[in-house]
Coordinates of C-alpha atoms in Angstrom, one line a residue:
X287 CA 114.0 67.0 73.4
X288 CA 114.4 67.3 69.0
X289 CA 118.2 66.7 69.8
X290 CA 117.2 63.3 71.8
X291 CA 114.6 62.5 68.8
X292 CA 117.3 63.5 66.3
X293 CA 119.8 60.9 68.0
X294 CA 117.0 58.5 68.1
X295 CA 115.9 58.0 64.5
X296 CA 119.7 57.0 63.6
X297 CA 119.5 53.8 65.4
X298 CA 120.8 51.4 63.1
X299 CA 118.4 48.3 61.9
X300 CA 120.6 45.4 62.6
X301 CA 120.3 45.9 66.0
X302 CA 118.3 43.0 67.5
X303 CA 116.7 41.8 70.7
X304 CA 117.2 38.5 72.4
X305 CA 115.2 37.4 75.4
X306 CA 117.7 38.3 78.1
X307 CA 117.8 41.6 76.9
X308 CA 114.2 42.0 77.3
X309 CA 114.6 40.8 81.1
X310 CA 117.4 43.5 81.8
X311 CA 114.8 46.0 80.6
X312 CA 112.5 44.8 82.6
X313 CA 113.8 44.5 85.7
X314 CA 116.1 47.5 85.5
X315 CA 115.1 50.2 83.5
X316 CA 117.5 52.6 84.7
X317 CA 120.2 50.8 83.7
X318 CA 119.0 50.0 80.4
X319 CA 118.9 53.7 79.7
X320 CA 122.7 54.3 80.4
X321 CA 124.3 51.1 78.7
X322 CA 121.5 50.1 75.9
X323 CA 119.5 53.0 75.3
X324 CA 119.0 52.2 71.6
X325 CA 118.0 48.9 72.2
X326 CA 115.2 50.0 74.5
X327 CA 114.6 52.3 71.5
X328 CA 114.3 49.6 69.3
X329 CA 111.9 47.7 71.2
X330 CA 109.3 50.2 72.1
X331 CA 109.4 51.7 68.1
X332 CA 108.8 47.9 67.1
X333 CA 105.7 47.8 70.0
X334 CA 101.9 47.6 68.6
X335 CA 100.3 45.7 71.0
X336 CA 97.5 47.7 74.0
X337 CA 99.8 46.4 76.8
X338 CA 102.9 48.4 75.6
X339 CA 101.2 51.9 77.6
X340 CA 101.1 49.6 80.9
X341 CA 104.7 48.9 80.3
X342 CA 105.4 52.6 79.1
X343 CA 103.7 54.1 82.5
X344 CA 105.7 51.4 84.6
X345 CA 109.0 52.4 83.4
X346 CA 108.1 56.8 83.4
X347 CA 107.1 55.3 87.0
X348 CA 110.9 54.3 87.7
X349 CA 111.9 57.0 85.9
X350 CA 110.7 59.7 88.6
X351 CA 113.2 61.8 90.3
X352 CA 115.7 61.8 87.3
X353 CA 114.7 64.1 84.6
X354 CA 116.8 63.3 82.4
X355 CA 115.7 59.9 81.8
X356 CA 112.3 61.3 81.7
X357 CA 113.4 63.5 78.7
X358 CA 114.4 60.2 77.3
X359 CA 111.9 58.6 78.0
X360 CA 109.2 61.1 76.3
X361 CA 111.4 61.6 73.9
X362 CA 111.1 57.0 72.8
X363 CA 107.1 57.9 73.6
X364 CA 107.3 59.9 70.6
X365 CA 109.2 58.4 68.5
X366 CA 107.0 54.9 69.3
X367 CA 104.0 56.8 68.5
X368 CA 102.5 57.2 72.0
X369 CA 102.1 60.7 72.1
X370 CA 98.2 60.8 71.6
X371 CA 97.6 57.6 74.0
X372 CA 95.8 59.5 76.9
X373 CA 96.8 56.9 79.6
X374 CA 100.7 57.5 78.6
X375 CA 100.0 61.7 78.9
X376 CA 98.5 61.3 82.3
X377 CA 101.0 59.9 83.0
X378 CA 103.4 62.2 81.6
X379 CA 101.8 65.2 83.0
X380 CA 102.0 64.0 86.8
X381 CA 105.9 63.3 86.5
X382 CA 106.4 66.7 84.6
X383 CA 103.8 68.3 87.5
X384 CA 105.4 66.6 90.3
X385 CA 108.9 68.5 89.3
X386 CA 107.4 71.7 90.5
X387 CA 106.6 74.9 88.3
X388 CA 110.1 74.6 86.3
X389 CA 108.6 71.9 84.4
X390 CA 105.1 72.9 84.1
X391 CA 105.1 73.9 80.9
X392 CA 106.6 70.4 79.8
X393 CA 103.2 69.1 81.4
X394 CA 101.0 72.3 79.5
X395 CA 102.8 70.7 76.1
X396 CA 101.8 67.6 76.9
X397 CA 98.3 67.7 77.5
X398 CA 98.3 70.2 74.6
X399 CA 99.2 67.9 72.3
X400 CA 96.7 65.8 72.9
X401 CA 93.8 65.5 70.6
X402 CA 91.0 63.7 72.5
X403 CA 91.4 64.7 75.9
X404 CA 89.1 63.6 78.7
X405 CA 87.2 65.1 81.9
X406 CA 89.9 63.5 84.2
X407 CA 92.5 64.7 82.2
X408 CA 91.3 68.5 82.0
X409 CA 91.0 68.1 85.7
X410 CA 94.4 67.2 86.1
X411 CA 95.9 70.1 84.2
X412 CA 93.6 72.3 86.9
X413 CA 94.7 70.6 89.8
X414 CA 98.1 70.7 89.1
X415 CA 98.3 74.4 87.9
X416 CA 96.1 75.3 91.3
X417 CA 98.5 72.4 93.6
X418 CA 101.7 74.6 91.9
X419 CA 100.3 78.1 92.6
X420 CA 99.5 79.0 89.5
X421 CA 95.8 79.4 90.0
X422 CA 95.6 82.1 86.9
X423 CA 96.6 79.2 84.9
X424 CA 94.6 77.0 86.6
X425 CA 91.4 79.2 85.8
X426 CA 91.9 79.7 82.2
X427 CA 92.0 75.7 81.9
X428 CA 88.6 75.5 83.2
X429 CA 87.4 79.1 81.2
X430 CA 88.5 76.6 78.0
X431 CA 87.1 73.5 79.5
X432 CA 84.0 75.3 79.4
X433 CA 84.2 76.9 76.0
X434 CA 84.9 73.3 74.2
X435 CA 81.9 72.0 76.1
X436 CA 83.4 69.6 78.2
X437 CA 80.7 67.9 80.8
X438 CA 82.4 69.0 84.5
X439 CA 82.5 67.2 87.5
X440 CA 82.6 67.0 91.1
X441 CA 86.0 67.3 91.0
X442 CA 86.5 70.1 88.7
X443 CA 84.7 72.6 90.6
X444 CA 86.5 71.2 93.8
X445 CA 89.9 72.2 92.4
X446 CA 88.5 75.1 90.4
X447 CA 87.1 76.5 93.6
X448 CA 91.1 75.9 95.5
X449 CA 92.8 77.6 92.8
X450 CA 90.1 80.6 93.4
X451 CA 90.8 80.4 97.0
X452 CA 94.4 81.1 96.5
X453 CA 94.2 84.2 94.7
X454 CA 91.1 85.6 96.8
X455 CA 89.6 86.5 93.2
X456 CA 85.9 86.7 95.2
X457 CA 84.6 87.7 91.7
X458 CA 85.2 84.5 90.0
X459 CA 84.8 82.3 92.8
X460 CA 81.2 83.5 92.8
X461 CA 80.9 83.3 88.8
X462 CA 82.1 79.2 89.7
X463 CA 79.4 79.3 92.4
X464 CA 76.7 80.3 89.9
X465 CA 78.1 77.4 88.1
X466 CA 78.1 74.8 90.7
X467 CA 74.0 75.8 91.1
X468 CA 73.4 75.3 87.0
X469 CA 75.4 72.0 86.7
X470 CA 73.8 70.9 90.0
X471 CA 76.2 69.9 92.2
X472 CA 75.6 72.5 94.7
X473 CA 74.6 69.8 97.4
X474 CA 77.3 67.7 96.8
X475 CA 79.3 67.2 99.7
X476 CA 83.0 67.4 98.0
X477 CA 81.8 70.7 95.9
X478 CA 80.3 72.2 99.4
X479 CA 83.3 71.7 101.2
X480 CA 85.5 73.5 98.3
X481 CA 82.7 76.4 98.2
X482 CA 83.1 76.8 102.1
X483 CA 86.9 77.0 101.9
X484 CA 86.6 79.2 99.5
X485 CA 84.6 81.8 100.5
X486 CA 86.4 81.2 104.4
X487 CA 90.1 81.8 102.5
X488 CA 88.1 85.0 100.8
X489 CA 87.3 86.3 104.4
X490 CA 83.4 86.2 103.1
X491 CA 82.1 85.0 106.5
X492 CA 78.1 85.1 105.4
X493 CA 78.5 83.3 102.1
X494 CA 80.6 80.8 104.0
X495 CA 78.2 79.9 106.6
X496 CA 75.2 80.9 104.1
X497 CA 76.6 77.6 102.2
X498 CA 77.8 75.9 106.0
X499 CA 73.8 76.0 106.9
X500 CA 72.3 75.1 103.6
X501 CA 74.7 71.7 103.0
X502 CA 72.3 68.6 103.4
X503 CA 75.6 66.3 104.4
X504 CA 78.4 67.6 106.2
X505 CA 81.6 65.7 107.8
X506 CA 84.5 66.3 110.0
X507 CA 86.4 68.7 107.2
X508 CA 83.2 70.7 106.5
X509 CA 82.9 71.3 110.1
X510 CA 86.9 71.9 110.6
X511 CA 86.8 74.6 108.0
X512 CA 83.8 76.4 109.1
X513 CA 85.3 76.8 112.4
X514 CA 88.4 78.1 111.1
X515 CA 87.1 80.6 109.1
X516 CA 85.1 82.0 112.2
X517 CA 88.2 81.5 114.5
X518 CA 90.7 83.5 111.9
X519 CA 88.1 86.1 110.8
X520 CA 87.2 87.3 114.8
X521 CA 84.1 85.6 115.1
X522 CA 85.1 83.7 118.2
X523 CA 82.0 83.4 119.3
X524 CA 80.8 81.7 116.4
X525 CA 83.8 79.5 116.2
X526 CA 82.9 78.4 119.7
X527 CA 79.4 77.2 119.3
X528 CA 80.2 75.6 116.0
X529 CA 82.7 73.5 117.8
X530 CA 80.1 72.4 120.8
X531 CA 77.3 71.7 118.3
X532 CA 80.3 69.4 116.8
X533 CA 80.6 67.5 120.0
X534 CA 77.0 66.9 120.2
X535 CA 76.9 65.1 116.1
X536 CA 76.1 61.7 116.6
X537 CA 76.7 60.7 113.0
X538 CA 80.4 62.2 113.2
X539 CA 83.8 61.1 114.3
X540 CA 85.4 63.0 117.0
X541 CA 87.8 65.9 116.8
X542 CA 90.8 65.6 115.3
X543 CA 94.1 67.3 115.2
X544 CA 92.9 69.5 112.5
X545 CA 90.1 70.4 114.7
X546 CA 91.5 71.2 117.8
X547 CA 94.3 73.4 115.6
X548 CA 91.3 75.5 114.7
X549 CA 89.5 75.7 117.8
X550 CA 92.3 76.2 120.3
X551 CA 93.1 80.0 119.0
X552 CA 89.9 80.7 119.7
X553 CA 89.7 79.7 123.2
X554 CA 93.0 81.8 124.1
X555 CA 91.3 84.6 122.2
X556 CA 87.8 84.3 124.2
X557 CA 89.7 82.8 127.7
X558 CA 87.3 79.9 127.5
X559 CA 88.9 78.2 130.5
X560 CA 86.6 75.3 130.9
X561 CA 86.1 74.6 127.2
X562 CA 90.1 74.4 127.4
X563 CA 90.4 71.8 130.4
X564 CA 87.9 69.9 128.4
X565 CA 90.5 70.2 125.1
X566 CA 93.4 69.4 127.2
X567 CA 92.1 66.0 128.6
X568 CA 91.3 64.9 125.5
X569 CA 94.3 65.5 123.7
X570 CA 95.9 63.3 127.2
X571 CA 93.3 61.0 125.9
X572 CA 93.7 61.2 122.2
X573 CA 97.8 60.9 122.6
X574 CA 97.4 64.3 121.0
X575 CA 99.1 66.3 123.6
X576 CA 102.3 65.3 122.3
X577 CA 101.6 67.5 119.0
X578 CA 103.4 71.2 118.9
X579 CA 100.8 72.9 117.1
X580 CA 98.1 71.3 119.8
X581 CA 100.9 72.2 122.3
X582 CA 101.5 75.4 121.7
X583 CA 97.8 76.4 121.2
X584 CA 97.3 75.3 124.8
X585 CA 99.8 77.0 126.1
X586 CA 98.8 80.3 124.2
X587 CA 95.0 79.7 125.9
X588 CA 96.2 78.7 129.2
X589 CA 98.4 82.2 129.4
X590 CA 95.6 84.5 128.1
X591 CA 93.6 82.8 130.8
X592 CA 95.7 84.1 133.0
X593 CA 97.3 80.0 133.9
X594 CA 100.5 80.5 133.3
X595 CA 101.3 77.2 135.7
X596 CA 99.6 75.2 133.7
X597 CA 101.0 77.0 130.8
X598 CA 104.6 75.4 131.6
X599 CA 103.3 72.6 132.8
X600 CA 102.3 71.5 129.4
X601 CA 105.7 73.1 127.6
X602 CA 107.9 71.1 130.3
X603 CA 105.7 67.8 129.5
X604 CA 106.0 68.4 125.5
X605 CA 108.3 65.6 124.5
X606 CA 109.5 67.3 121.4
X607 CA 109.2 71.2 121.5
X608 CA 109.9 73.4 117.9
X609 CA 110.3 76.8 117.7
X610 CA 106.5 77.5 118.3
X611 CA 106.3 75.8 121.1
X612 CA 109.2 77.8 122.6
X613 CA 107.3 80.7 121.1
X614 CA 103.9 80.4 122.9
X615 CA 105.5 80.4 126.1
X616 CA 107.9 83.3 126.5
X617 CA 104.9 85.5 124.5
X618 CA 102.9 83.8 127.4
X619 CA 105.7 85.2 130.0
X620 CA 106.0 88.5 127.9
X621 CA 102.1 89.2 128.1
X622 CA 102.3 88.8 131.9
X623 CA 105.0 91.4 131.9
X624 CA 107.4 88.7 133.7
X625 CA 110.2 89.6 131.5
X626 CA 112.5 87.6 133.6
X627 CA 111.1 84.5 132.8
X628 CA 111.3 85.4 128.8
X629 CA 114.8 85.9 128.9
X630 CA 115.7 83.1 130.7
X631 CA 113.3 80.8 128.4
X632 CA 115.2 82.6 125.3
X633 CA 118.6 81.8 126.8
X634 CA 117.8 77.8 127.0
X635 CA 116.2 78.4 123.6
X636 CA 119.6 79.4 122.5
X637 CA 121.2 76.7 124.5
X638 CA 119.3 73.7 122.6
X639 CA 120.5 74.7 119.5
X640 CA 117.5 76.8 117.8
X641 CA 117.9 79.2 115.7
X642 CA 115.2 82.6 116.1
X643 CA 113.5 83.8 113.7
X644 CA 111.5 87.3 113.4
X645 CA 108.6 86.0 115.4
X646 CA 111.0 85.1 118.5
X647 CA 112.5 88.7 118.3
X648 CA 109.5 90.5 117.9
X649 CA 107.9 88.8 120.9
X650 CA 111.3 89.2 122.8
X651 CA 110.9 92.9 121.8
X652 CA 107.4 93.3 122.9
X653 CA 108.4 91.8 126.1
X654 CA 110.9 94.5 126.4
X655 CA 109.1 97.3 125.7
X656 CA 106.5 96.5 128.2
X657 CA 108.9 95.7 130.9
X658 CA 110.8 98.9 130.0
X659 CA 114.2 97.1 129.3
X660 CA 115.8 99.6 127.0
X661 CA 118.9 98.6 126.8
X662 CA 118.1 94.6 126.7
X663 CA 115.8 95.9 123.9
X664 CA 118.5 97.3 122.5
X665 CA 120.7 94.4 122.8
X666 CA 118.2 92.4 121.2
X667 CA 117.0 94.5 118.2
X668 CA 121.1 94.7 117.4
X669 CA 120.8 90.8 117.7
X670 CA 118.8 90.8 114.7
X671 CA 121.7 91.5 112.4
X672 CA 123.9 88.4 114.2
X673 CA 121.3 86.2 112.8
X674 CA 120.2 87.4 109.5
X675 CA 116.8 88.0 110.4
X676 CA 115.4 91.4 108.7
X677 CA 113.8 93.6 110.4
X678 CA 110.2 94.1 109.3
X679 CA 107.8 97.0 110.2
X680 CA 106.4 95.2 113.9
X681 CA 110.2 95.0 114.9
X682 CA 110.9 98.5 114.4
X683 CA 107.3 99.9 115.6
X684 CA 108.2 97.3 119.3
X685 CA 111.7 99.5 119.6
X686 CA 109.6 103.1 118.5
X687 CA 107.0 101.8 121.5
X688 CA 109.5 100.8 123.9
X689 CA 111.7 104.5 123.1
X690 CA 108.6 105.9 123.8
X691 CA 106.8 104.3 127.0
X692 CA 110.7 105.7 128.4
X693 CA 110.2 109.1 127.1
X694 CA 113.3 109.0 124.6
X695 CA 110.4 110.3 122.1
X696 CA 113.2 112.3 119.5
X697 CA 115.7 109.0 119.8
X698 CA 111.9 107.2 118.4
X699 CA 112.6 109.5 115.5
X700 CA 115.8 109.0 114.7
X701 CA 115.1 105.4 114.5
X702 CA 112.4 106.2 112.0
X703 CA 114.5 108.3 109.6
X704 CA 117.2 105.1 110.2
X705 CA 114.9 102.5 108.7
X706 CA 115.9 100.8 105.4
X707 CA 111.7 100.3 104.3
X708 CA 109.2 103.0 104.2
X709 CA 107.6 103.3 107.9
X710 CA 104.3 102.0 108.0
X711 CA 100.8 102.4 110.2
X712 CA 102.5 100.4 113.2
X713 CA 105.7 102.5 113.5
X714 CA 103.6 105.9 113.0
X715 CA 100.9 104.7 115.4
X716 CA 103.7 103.5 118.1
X717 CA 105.0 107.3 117.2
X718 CA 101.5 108.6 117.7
X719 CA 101.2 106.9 121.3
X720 CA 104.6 108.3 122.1
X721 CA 103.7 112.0 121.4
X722 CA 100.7 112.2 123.3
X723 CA 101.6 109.9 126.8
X724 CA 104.3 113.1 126.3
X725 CA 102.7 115.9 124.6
X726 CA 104.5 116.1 122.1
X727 CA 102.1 118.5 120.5
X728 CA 103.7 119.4 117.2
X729 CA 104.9 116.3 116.2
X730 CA 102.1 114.3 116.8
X731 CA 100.2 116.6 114.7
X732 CA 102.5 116.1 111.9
X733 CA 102.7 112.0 112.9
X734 CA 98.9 112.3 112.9
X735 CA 98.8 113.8 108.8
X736 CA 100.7 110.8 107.9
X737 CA 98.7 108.1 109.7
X738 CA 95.5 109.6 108.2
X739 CA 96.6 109.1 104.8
X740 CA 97.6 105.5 105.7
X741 CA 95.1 104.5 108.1
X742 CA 92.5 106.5 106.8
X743 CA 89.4 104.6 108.4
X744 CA 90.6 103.9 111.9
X745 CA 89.0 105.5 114.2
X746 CA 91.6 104.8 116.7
X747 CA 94.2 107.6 115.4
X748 CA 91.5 110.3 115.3
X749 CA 90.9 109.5 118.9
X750 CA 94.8 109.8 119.7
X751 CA 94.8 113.3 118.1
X752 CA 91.5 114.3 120.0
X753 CA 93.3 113.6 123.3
X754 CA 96.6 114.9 123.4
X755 CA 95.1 117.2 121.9
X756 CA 92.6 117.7 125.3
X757 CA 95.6 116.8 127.6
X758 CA 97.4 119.9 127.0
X759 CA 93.9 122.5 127.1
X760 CA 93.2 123.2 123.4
X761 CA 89.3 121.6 123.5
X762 CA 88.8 123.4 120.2
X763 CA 91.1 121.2 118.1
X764 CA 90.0 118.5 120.0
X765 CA 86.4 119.0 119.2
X766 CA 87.2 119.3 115.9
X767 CA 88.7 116.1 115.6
X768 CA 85.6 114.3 116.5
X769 CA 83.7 116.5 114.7
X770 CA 85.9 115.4 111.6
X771 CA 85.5 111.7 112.4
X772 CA 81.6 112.1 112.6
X773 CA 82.1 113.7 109.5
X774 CA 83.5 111.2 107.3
X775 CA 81.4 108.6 109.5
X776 CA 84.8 106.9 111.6
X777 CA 83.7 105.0 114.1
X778 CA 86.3 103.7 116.8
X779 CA 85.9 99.5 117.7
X780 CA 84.2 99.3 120.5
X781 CA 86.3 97.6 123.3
X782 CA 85.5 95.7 125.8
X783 CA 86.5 93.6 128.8
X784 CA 84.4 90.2 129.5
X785 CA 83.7 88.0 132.6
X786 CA 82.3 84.4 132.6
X787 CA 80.0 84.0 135.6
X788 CA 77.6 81.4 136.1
X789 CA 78.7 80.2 132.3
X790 CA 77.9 83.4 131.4
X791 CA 80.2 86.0 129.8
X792 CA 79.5 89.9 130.8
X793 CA 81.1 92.2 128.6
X794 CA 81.8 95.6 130.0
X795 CA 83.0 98.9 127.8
X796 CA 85.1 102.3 129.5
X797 CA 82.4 103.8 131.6
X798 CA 79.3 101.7 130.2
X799 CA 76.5 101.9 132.6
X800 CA 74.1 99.6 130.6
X801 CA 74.6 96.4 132.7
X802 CA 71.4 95.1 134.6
X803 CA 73.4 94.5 137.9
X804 CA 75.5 98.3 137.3
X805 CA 74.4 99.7 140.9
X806 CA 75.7 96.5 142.3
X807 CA 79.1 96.8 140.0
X808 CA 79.3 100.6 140.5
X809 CA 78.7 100.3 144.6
X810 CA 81.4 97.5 144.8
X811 CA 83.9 99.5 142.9
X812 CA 83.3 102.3 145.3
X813 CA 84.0 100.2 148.3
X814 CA 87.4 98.7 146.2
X815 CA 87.9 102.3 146.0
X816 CA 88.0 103.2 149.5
X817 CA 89.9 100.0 150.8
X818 CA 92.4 100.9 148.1
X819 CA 92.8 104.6 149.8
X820 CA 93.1 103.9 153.1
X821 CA 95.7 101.0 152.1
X822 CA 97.6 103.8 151.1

């Protein structure tokens, strides 16, 4: 930039301009800067009048794209004695901002330089910091905004609160909260919104639905995030009745793709069948069903529904499928333990020229290791390499699982020891499974040390201990186990099984007699019991 201003100031005097000139420049800025750049510098040095920052902001306009003829361009802004007009360092800033992070700290000089700078323009150096994810930066623009006693906005805390959300800093998120209460915009719908994507994007699901309930106006994106956040965060159940009281809002539009995005995850996660039909037909409707993320969300619900017909039905009706789509249906095949299928799906995958990535292999190696393929799961994992894709911890704990449902438990190890990366909680839990479907006594004790400095609060390895352990007679350790988990107050997730009957879901736990209708259960399960037998 000094060696452009340095070049500039030598323009020589004589130089004039004629009418036609002016036209050219004009018209065609760009081409004004590579045959008469002085002359444009000529003119904009001799400029005084108010309507010269118009035509400054219209050329930086055409300018976009080419940074070198934005350097230029600042660099005539200066020299012109534009540098403190605010509307030309807007201006400035969104072309420097648009250029990515490179080039944000041309923007930063820019609005630095600037003596009297504005609300809207201390917004914009937030937004952009927060839009370029530099959210630290982003925060200390506002901590100074503040300081100089600049009166905030709406929009401030809106991308204040974003640039929060990226970095998950809860602790100054709430400090902004506080804020947002004391300037009193804590009802305003914009600032609501940004608070409940906030706290949703912070995983905080009771501040987020704290400040869901207490909004006095909400619309379609206040609704969209608040089922997200429940959908992502395993309150299915919440996300579910969010989304019917939706339906039911007079004053709102109807679902849109954003919507449907959020909701459909948690219908394949629940098995809500009939809330599904219901989304499918109106995607038919909406000309939605077309979409691959609405397309491969209802394939995903329609396999864990068990539906794998009309699973396909909607992948062989997509118009365009990506590699999601493709995705959702051979981990809908793979869950179903028809491996067959997968394979085949993988091998037309191939055929219509897509390239996988680690998501397709590790659902390819899941399928696998259920199906007890071991040597198309070894075909697969060595696939891996042909197409660049590295292998992350999920890939090798999938080939430690599938060594070890086939009892090649000491070939799981080698593996192990192989691995470029550190193993983690999946392979060592994988390992942990191995050893005691097995009994592999010693090393599962020694698998068991490592997991408990990793995994410290899961229950679920304690558990594993307790019964290999109790498969191979040693009750002691095994007490002791529990005794250690009650201890240091572990407690295993409960899991369940559920049953929608009547439109009403029954949820069942490993030997839970608690259900009002159990002797009615119980008595049936004995009759299934005997029919089984004598089948036999």
């Amino acid at each position: 930039m000094a060696r452009t201003i340095q070049k500039l100031r030598k323009v020589p005097n004589s130089y004039s301009w004629n009418n036609s000139t002016y036209g050219l420049f004009g018209n065609g800025v760009l081409r004004v800067l590579t045959r008469s750049t002085f002359a444009a510098i000529r003119y904009f040095v001799s400029c005084t009048s108010k309507e010269d920052s118009y035509e400054l902001n219209r050329m930086l306009t055409q300018c976009e794209g080419s940074i070198r003829s934005i350097k230029k361009m600042h660099a005539k802004i200066i020299i012109g004695g534009y540098e403190q007009n605010v509307f030309v360092g807007s201006k400035l800033i969104a072309i420097y901002s648009g250029l990515g992070q490179l080039y944000m700290k041309d923007a930063r000089k820019v609005f630095d330089h600037l003596s009297e700078r504005d609300v809207f323009l201390w917004n914009m150096m937030i937004q952009t910091y927060a839009n370029s994810d530099m959210s630290p930066e982003a925060l200390d623009v506002y901590k100074k905004m503040r300081e100089q006693g600049m009166l905030l906005d709406k929009y401030t805390f809106t991308f204040v609160l974003k640039a929060s959300g990226i970095t998950k800093d809860e602790k100054t998120g709430c400090v902004i909260h506080g804020h947002v209460i004391k300037c009193g915009f804590y009802f305003n719908l914009f600032v609501g919104n940004a608070l409940v994507a906030f706290y949703a994007k912070c995983e905080m699901i009771e501040p987020c639905m704290k400040v869901f309930d207490e909004m006095p106006q909400r619309d379609l994106v206040t609704w969209n995030t608040a089922i997200s956040s429940c959908a992502n965060n395993d309150r299915i159940a919440k996300a579910l009745d969010l989304f019917r009281t939706l339906l039911h809002e007079q004053s709102l539009s109807l679902p849109d793709h954003a919507t449907l995005v959020s909701i459909l995850p948690a219908c394949a996660q629940a098995a809500e069948i009939q809330l599904g039909f219901w989304i499918h037909c109106y995607t038919i409707k909406t000309g939605l069903n077309n979409d691959a993320m609405v397309g491969s969300g209802m394939i995903a619900m329609y396999a864990n529904s068990g539906h794998l017909d009309y699973a396909r039905q909607v992948f062989d009706e997509m118009p365009e499928r990506n590699i999601m789509v493709w995705n959702a249906m051979m981990r809908g095949y793979g869950m179903h333990g028809n491996a067959e299928e997968t394979l085949n799906l993988f091998s037309n995958f191939l055929k219509d020229g897509f390239t996988p990535d680690g998501i397709v292999f590790l659902c390819l190696l899941s399928t696998c290791s259920h199906a007890g393929l071991i040597a198309k799961g070894r075909e697969i994992f060595k696939q891996m390499e042909d197409y660049n894709v590295e292998r992350g911890q999920e890939h090798y704990a999938c080939m430690v699982d599938l060594f070890g449902r086939a009892g090649l438990v000491m070939e799981a190890v080698e593996l192990i020891k192989s691995m470029p990366i550190g193993p983690g909680k999946s392979v060592y839990g994988a390992l942990l499974g191995a050893c005691r479907m097995h009994n592999y006594i010693e090393l599962g004790e020694v698998v068991a040390e490592k997991l408990f400095l990793l995994d410290p609060m899961s229950g679920g390895r304690y558990v594993t201990l307790a019964k290999l352990y109790g498969g191979v007679g040693r009750l002691k350790e095994a007490a002791a186990v529990r005794k250690m988990m009650v201890k240091s107050n572990i407690k295993k997730p409960f899991g369940y099984s559920s049953v929608k009957v009547d439109s009403v879901v029954h949820t069942f736990g490993a030997e839970d007699e608690n259900h009002v209708r159990r002797i009615e259960i119980f008595d049936t399960l004995a009759c299934l019991d005997k029919v089984m037998a004598e089948e036999n």
